[in-house]
Amino acid sequence: MLSNKKFIAMLGGGQLGLMFTQIAQKKGEKVLVLDPDSDCPAGKIADKFINADYLDEEALRTIVNNCEVCTTEFENIPFKTLEILEKKIKVYPCSEALKISQNRILEKNFLKKINIPTTEYFEIKSKKELDRLSNISNWPYIIKTSTFGYDGKGQKIVSNFQELLNAYIELESKDFILEKKVNLKKEVSQVAASYGDEIFFLPISENIHINNILHKSLVPADINNEVNISIRKITEKIIKNLNYKGVICIEFFIDENETILVNEIAPRTHNSGHYSIEGCNISQFEHQVNILSNKKSEDSILISPAVMINLLGELWNEKAPDFNAIQDGNVHIHLYNKTIAKKGRKMGHVTIINDSLKSANDIADQLFKSLN
Ligand code: ADP
Ligand code: MG
């Protein structure tokens, strides 16, 4: 008998869920999206949309009854949700990977345990632990809430102990991590697709942040072969130690001494991998679909240099920018159909493809200026 479980379940209906759903549908799959936000982008195109909390029992029952496999686009869903689903259906990424990557303390401790360099850091789980930091000397540091931070939210640069005390109160959380502020030469990220038996590494992207939010990704990243190989080795080690199946992104810092540090692990597709939709033969989203639908794949090759810029809510100001004026076959606009534009909210992105990375970057800068 054929299985009547005809949907792939996607936990989270944001833009990553949206682009996953678009590609899944193109490949003939049906997607069930669960999101507590009734207005979420992926919910609008899903084959089945459940508007409920991530721990809603009936919602999880519907997923188990309708899906053989489940994924996520968002690390801040309760890992308990994945633990419940894991008992009944296949879940990629697994709950353990989600648990580690949604908590900065667990994440850094995991990396330390497997000997992967990160910034110097301290755990702050109580006022007592905070007070013990009164005699550290090499400021500045960055205090970050250990959970629920994204796009730079829940973090603050602190230049002395008094500022640390103030931020500890201001950020209103229980657990924190205090990280040495790195003098960054570059930020790069590695998206990889782990099929269980095989790992494909996408071209590494170089990332430029404004106000701690990704502004632009340039691919290929301007790094030498040695750095490229080190980054792949580190990514592979993380995947193997997490026993990871699914798409993953590792964010890296390269400091002024060329030291490679892991910043974060994202157990999902990533904003810095959006370029792969047009820039690669197989995008990060297609890999996610392939993994979930148990299809074989091949390596992602860079077809052409690519630059991606994010379109944030502030560009909307009073009304949407005029995208109709852009009539260039090598400029690809993606809008996420979000109803309300807020400062810092990711409303869409643009990818520019060009034979020369420099030209793609010039076009991106010009375009961004014209939209402001
Ligand atoms: P988020 O979850 O918000 O992406 P990150 O820890 O990746 O949190 O921080 C966002 C950005 O802030 C980073 O991409 C980087 O530009 C900057 N940043 C964060 N931590 C540090 C650090 N320890 N040293 C220097 N810059 C940092
Ligand atoms: Mg980050």
Coordinates of C-alpha atoms and ligand atoms in Angstrom, one line a residue:
M1 CA 0.0 0.0 0.0
L2 CA 1.2 3.5 -0.8
S3 CA 1.9 5.7 2.2
N4 CA -0.8 8.3 2.7
K5 CA 1.7 10.5 4.4
K6 CA 2.1 12.9 1.6
F7 CA 3.5 16.1 3.1
I8 CA 7.0 17.2 4.1
A9 CA 6.6 19.0 7.5
M10 CA 8.3 22.4 7.8
L11 CA 8.4 23.9 11.3
G12 CA 8.5 27.7 10.8
G13 CA 7.0 29.7 8.0
G14 CA 9.5 32.5 7.6
Q15 CA 11.4 33.3 4.5
L16 CA 13.6 30.2 4.8
G17 CA 10.4 28.1 4.9
L18 CA 9.0 30.1 2.0
M19 CA 12.0 29.5 -0.3
F20 CA 12.1 25.8 0.8
T21 CA 8.4 25.4 0.0
Q22 CA 8.8 27.1 -3.4
I23 CA 11.5 24.7 -4.5
A24 CA 9.9 21.6 -2.9
Q25 CA 6.7 22.4 -4.9
K26 CA 8.7 22.8 -8.1
K27 CA 10.1 19.4 -7.5
G28 CA 6.6 17.9 -7.0
E29 CA 6.6 17.7 -3.2
K30 CA 3.8 18.9 -0.9
V31 CA 4.7 20.9 2.2
L32 CA 2.9 21.3 5.5
V33 CA 3.9 24.4 7.4
L34 CA 3.4 24.9 11.1
D35 CA 3.8 28.4 12.5
P36 CA 2.1 30.4 15.3
D37 CA 2.0 33.5 13.1
S38 CA -1.1 33.4 10.9
D39 CA 0.5 35.9 8.5
C40 CA 3.8 34.0 8.0
P41 CA 5.3 34.0 4.4
A42 CA 5.4 30.2 3.9
G43 CA 1.9 29.7 5.3
K44 CA 0.6 31.6 2.3
I45 CA 1.8 29.1 -0.2
A46 CA 1.9 25.9 1.8
D47 CA -0.1 22.9 0.6
K48 CA -1.3 22.7 4.2
F49 CA -0.9 25.4 6.8
I50 CA -1.3 24.8 10.5
N51 CA -1.5 28.0 12.5
A52 CA -0.7 26.9 16.0
D53 CA 2.0 26.9 18.6
Y54 CA 5.0 24.6 18.1
L55 CA 4.0 22.4 21.1
D56 CA 0.3 22.2 20.2
E57 CA -0.6 18.6 20.6
E58 CA -3.2 18.5 17.9
A59 CA -0.8 20.2 15.4
L60 CA 1.9 17.6 16.2
R61 CA -0.5 14.8 15.8
T62 CA -1.6 16.1 12.4
I63 CA 2.1 16.2 11.4
V64 CA 2.7 12.6 12.5
N65 CA -0.4 11.5 10.7
N66 CA 0.4 13.3 7.4
C67 CA 4.2 13.4 7.2
E68 CA 7.0 10.9 7.1
V69 CA 9.6 13.5 7.6
C70 CA 10.0 16.9 9.2
T71 CA 12.4 19.7 9.1
T72 CA 12.8 23.3 10.4
E73 CA 13.9 26.7 9.2
F74 CA 14.3 28.2 12.6
E75 CA 16.5 27.2 15.6
N76 CA 14.4 28.8 18.2
I77 CA 11.5 26.4 18.1
P78 CA 11.4 24.3 21.3
F79 CA 13.7 21.3 20.9
K80 CA 11.0 19.4 22.8
T81 CA 8.9 19.7 19.6
L82 CA 11.5 17.8 17.7
E83 CA 11.9 15.3 20.5
I84 CA 8.2 14.5 20.4
L85 CA 8.2 14.2 16.6
E86 CA 11.4 12.1 16.5
K87 CA 9.7 9.3 18.3
K88 CA 7.3 8.9 15.4
I89 CA 8.8 10.2 12.2
K90 CA 12.1 11.2 10.7
V91 CA 13.4 14.6 11.8
Y92 CA 16.3 16.4 10.1
P93 CA 17.9 18.2 11.9
C94 CA 17.8 16.1 15.0
S95 CA 16.7 17.6 18.3
E96 CA 20.2 17.3 19.8
A97 CA 21.6 19.6 17.1
L98 CA 18.8 22.1 17.6
K99 CA 19.3 22.0 21.4
I100 CA 23.0 22.8 21.1
S101 CA 22.7 25.5 18.5
Q102 CA 19.8 27.4 20.2
N103 CA 21.9 27.9 23.3
R104 CA 25.1 29.9 23.0
I105 CA 26.6 28.3 26.1
L106 CA 25.9 24.7 25.0
E107 CA 27.1 25.6 21.5
K108 CA 30.5 27.1 22.7
N109 CA 31.0 24.2 25.1
F110 CA 30.3 21.7 22.4
L111 CA 32.9 23.4 20.1
K112 CA 35.4 23.5 22.9
K113 CA 34.9 19.8 23.6
I114 CA 35.7 18.9 20.0
N115 CA 38.7 21.3 19.9
I116 CA 37.3 23.9 17.5
P117 CA 38.6 27.4 18.2
T118 CA 36.1 30.1 19.2
T119 CA 36.4 33.5 20.8
E120 CA 37.4 33.5 24.4
Y121 CA 34.2 33.3 26.5
F122 CA 32.7 33.1 29.9
E123 CA 29.4 31.7 31.0
I124 CA 27.2 33.9 33.2
K125 CA 24.4 31.9 34.8
S126 CA 24.1 33.9 38.0
K127 CA 25.0 37.2 39.6
K128 CA 27.8 35.3 41.4
E129 CA 29.3 34.3 38.1
L130 CA 29.0 37.8 36.9
D131 CA 30.8 39.2 39.9
R132 CA 33.7 36.9 39.3
L133 CA 34.4 38.7 36.1
S134 CA 35.2 42.0 37.8
N135 CA 38.9 41.5 37.3
I136 CA 39.1 40.6 33.6
S137 CA 41.2 43.0 31.8
N138 CA 41.3 42.8 28.0
W139 CA 38.0 44.6 27.3
P140 CA 35.9 45.1 25.1
Y141 CA 33.7 42.0 25.3
I142 CA 30.2 41.3 24.0
I143 CA 27.5 40.1 26.3
K144 CA 24.9 38.0 24.6
T145 CA 21.8 36.3 26.0
S146 CA 22.4 32.6 25.7
T147 CA 19.0 31.9 24.0
F148 CA 16.7 33.6 21.6
G149 CA 19.1 36.1 20.1
Y150 CA 19.1 36.8 16.3
D151 CA 20.2 39.5 13.9
G152 CA 22.2 41.1 16.7
K153 CA 19.3 41.2 19.2
G154 CA 20.1 40.4 22.8
Q155 CA 23.7 41.5 22.7
K156 CA 25.7 44.5 23.7
I157 CA 29.4 45.5 23.5
V158 CA 30.8 46.3 26.9
S159 CA 34.1 48.2 27.6
N160 CA 34.4 47.8 31.3
F161 CA 32.9 46.0 34.3
Q162 CA 30.3 48.7 35.0
E163 CA 29.0 48.5 31.5
L164 CA 28.8 44.8 31.8
L165 CA 26.7 45.2 35.0
N166 CA 24.4 47.6 33.3
A167 CA 23.9 45.4 30.2
Y168 CA 23.3 42.4 32.5
I169 CA 20.3 44.2 33.9
E170 CA 19.2 45.8 30.7
L171 CA 19.1 42.6 28.6
E172 CA 16.6 41.0 31.0
S173 CA 17.7 37.4 30.7
K174 CA 18.9 34.7 33.1
D175 CA 21.8 33.1 31.2
F176 CA 24.4 34.9 29.2
I177 CA 27.7 34.4 27.5
L178 CA 30.4 37.0 27.5
E179 CA 32.6 36.8 24.4
K180 CA 35.8 38.6 23.7
K181 CA 35.2 41.1 20.9
V182 CA 37.3 39.9 18.0
N183 CA 39.1 42.3 15.7
L184 CA 37.5 41.0 12.5
K185 CA 39.3 40.8 9.3
K186 CA 36.5 39.0 7.6
E187 CA 33.3 37.1 8.3
V188 CA 32.6 34.1 6.1
S189 CA 30.1 31.2 6.2
Q190 CA 30.0 27.7 5.0
V191 CA 26.7 26.1 4.1
A192 CA 26.8 22.4 3.8
A193 CA 24.3 19.7 3.0
S194 CA 24.7 16.4 4.9
Y195 CA 22.8 13.5 3.3
G196 CA 23.9 11.1 6.0
D197 CA 26.4 9.2 3.8
E198 CA 27.7 12.2 1.9
I199 CA 28.4 15.9 2.5
F200 CA 28.3 18.6 -0.1
F201 CA 30.0 21.9 0.7
L202 CA 28.6 25.0 -1.0
P203 CA 30.9 27.8 -2.1
I204 CA 32.0 29.8 0.9
S205 CA 30.4 33.3 1.1
E206 CA 32.0 36.4 2.5
N207 CA 29.6 38.4 4.7
I208 CA 29.3 42.0 5.5
H209 CA 27.1 43.1 8.4
I210 CA 25.6 46.4 9.2
N211 CA 24.3 46.9 12.8
N212 CA 25.0 43.1 13.3
I213 CA 22.5 42.2 10.6
L214 CA 23.7 40.6 7.4
H215 CA 23.8 43.3 4.7
K216 CA 25.6 41.6 1.9
S217 CA 27.2 38.3 0.9
L218 CA 29.8 38.0 -1.8
V219 CA 30.7 34.7 -3.4
P220 CA 33.3 33.4 -3.9
A221 CA 34.8 34.7 -0.6
D222 CA 38.2 36.3 -0.9
I223 CA 40.1 33.6 1.0
N224 CA 43.0 31.4 0.0
N225 CA 42.9 27.7 -0.6
E226 CA 44.4 26.9 2.8
V227 CA 41.6 28.8 4.7
N228 CA 39.0 27.2 2.4
I229 CA 40.3 23.7 3.3
S230 CA 40.4 24.5 7.0
I231 CA 36.8 25.8 7.0
R232 CA 35.6 22.6 5.3
K233 CA 37.5 20.4 7.7
I234 CA 35.9 22.3 10.7
T235 CA 32.5 22.1 9.1
E236 CA 32.9 18.3 8.5
K237 CA 34.0 17.8 12.1
I238 CA 31.0 19.6 13.4
I239 CA 28.6 17.6 11.2
K240 CA 30.2 14.3 12.2
N241 CA 30.2 15.1 15.9
L242 CA 26.5 16.1 15.8
N243 CA 25.7 13.1 13.7
Y244 CA 24.0 15.7 11.5
K245 CA 21.7 15.1 8.6
G246 CA 20.2 18.2 6.8
V247 CA 21.5 21.5 5.7
I248 CA 23.7 23.4 8.1
C249 CA 25.5 26.7 8.1
I250 CA 28.7 27.5 10.1
E251 CA 29.5 31.2 10.6
F252 CA 33.2 32.0 10.9
F253 CA 35.3 34.9 12.1
I254 CA 38.7 35.4 10.6
D255 CA 40.6 37.7 12.9
E256 CA 43.5 40.1 12.1
N257 CA 46.0 37.3 12.7
E258 CA 44.2 35.1 10.1
T259 CA 43.0 32.8 12.9
I260 CA 39.8 31.0 12.0
L261 CA 37.2 31.0 14.8
V262 CA 33.7 29.5 14.7
N263 CA 31.1 32.1 15.6
E264 CA 27.8 30.2 15.4
I265 CA 26.1 27.0 14.1
A266 CA 22.8 27.4 12.3
P267 CA 21.0 24.0 11.9
R268 CA 19.2 25.1 8.8
T269 CA 19.5 27.0 5.5
H270 CA 21.0 30.5 6.0
N271 CA 20.6 34.0 4.7
S272 CA 24.2 33.9 3.5
G273 CA 23.3 30.9 1.3
H274 CA 20.5 32.7 -0.6
Y275 CA 22.9 33.4 -3.5
S276 CA 22.9 29.7 -4.3
I277 CA 19.4 29.9 -5.8
E278 CA 20.8 31.6 -8.9
G279 CA 24.5 31.3 -8.2
C280 CA 24.7 27.5 -8.0
N281 CA 23.4 24.5 -10.0
I282 CA 21.9 23.2 -6.7
S283 CA 20.8 25.7 -4.1
Q284 CA 20.8 25.2 -0.3
F285 CA 17.0 24.8 -0.4
E286 CA 17.1 22.2 -3.1
H287 CA 19.5 20.2 -1.0
Q288 CA 17.1 20.5 2.0
V289 CA 14.3 19.2 -0.2
N290 CA 16.5 16.4 -1.6
I291 CA 17.6 15.3 1.9
L292 CA 14.0 15.2 3.1
S293 CA 12.6 13.4 0.1
N294 CA 15.5 10.9 0.2
K295 CA 16.9 11.9 -3.2
K296 CA 20.5 11.6 -4.2
S297 CA 22.4 14.7 -5.2
E298 CA 25.6 16.0 -6.5
D299 CA 27.9 18.8 -5.6
S300 CA 26.9 22.5 -5.6
I301 CA 29.0 24.3 -8.2
L302 CA 29.2 28.1 -8.5
I303 CA 27.9 28.9 -11.9
S304 CA 28.9 32.5 -11.7
P305 CA 30.1 35.0 -9.1
A306 CA 27.2 36.3 -7.0
V307 CA 26.4 39.1 -4.6
M308 CA 23.3 39.0 -2.4
I309 CA 21.9 42.1 -0.6
N310 CA 19.2 42.0 2.0
L311 CA 16.2 44.3 1.7
L312 CA 15.3 45.4 5.2
G313 CA 12.1 47.0 6.4
E314 CA 13.6 50.5 6.6
L315 CA 13.7 50.6 2.8
W316 CA 9.9 50.5 2.8
N317 CA 9.7 53.7 4.7
E318 CA 6.2 54.7 3.7
K319 CA 5.6 52.5 0.7
A320 CA 7.4 49.6 -1.0
P321 CA 10.4 50.6 -3.1
D322 CA 9.8 50.5 -6.9
F323 CA 11.3 47.3 -8.1
N324 CA 9.6 47.5 -11.5
A325 CA 12.4 49.8 -12.7
I326 CA 14.9 46.9 -12.3
Q327 CA 14.8 45.1 -15.6
D328 CA 18.1 43.2 -15.7
G329 CA 18.1 39.5 -16.3
N330 CA 21.1 39.1 -14.0
V331 CA 19.4 40.9 -11.1
H332 CA 17.1 38.6 -9.2
I333 CA 14.6 40.0 -6.7
H334 CA 13.0 37.9 -4.0
L335 CA 10.2 39.4 -1.9
Y336 CA 8.9 37.5 1.1
N337 CA 5.3 38.8 1.1
K338 CA 5.5 40.1 4.7
T339 CA 2.6 42.4 5.5
I340 CA 4.3 44.8 7.9
A341 CA 7.6 46.4 7.2
K342 CA 9.6 47.1 10.4
K343 CA 13.1 48.4 10.9
G344 CA 15.5 45.5 10.6
R345 CA 12.9 43.0 9.4
K346 CA 14.0 41.0 6.4
M347 CA 11.5 41.8 3.7
G348 CA 13.4 40.3 0.7
H349 CA 16.7 40.0 -0.9
V350 CA 18.4 40.6 -4.3
T351 CA 21.0 38.4 -5.9
I352 CA 23.2 39.9 -8.7
I353 CA 25.0 37.5 -11.0
N354 CA 27.9 38.6 -13.1
D355 CA 31.0 37.2 -14.7
S356 CA 33.0 39.4 -12.5
L357 CA 32.5 39.6 -8.7
K358 CA 33.6 43.2 -8.7
S359 CA 31.0 44.2 -11.3
A360 CA 28.3 42.3 -9.4
N361 CA 29.3 44.2 -6.2
D362 CA 29.3 47.5 -8.0
I363 CA 25.8 46.8 -9.4
A364 CA 24.7 45.7 -5.9
D365 CA 25.9 48.9 -4.3
Q366 CA 24.3 51.1 -6.9
L367 CA 21.0 49.3 -6.6
F368 CA 21.1 49.5 -2.9
K369 CA 21.7 53.2 -3.0
S370 CA 18.9 53.7 -5.5
L371 CA 16.4 51.9 -3.2
N372 CA 17.3 54.1 -0.2
Ligands
ADP1 P1 23.1 36.5 15.7 O1 22.5 35.3 16.3 O2 22.4 37.7 16.0 O3 23.5 36.3 14.3 P2 26.0 36.6 16.2 O4 26.7 36.1 17.4 O5 26.3 35.9 14.9 O6 24.5 36.7 16.6 O7 26.3 38.2 16.1 C1 25.9 39.0 15.0 C2 27.1 39.7 14.4 O8 27.7 40.5 15.4 C3 28.3 38.9 13.9 O9 28.0 38.4 12.6 C4 29.4 39.8 14.0 O10 29.4 40.7 12.9 C5 29.1 40.6 15.3 N1 29.8 39.9 16.4 C6 29.2 39.0 17.2 N2 30.0 38.5 18.1 C7 31.2 39.1 17.9 C8 32.5 39.0 18.6 N3 32.7 38.1 19.6 N4 33.5 39.7 18.1 C9 33.3 40.5 17.0 N5 32.1 40.7 16.4 C10 31.0 40.0 16.8
MG2 MG 25.0 35.1 13.5

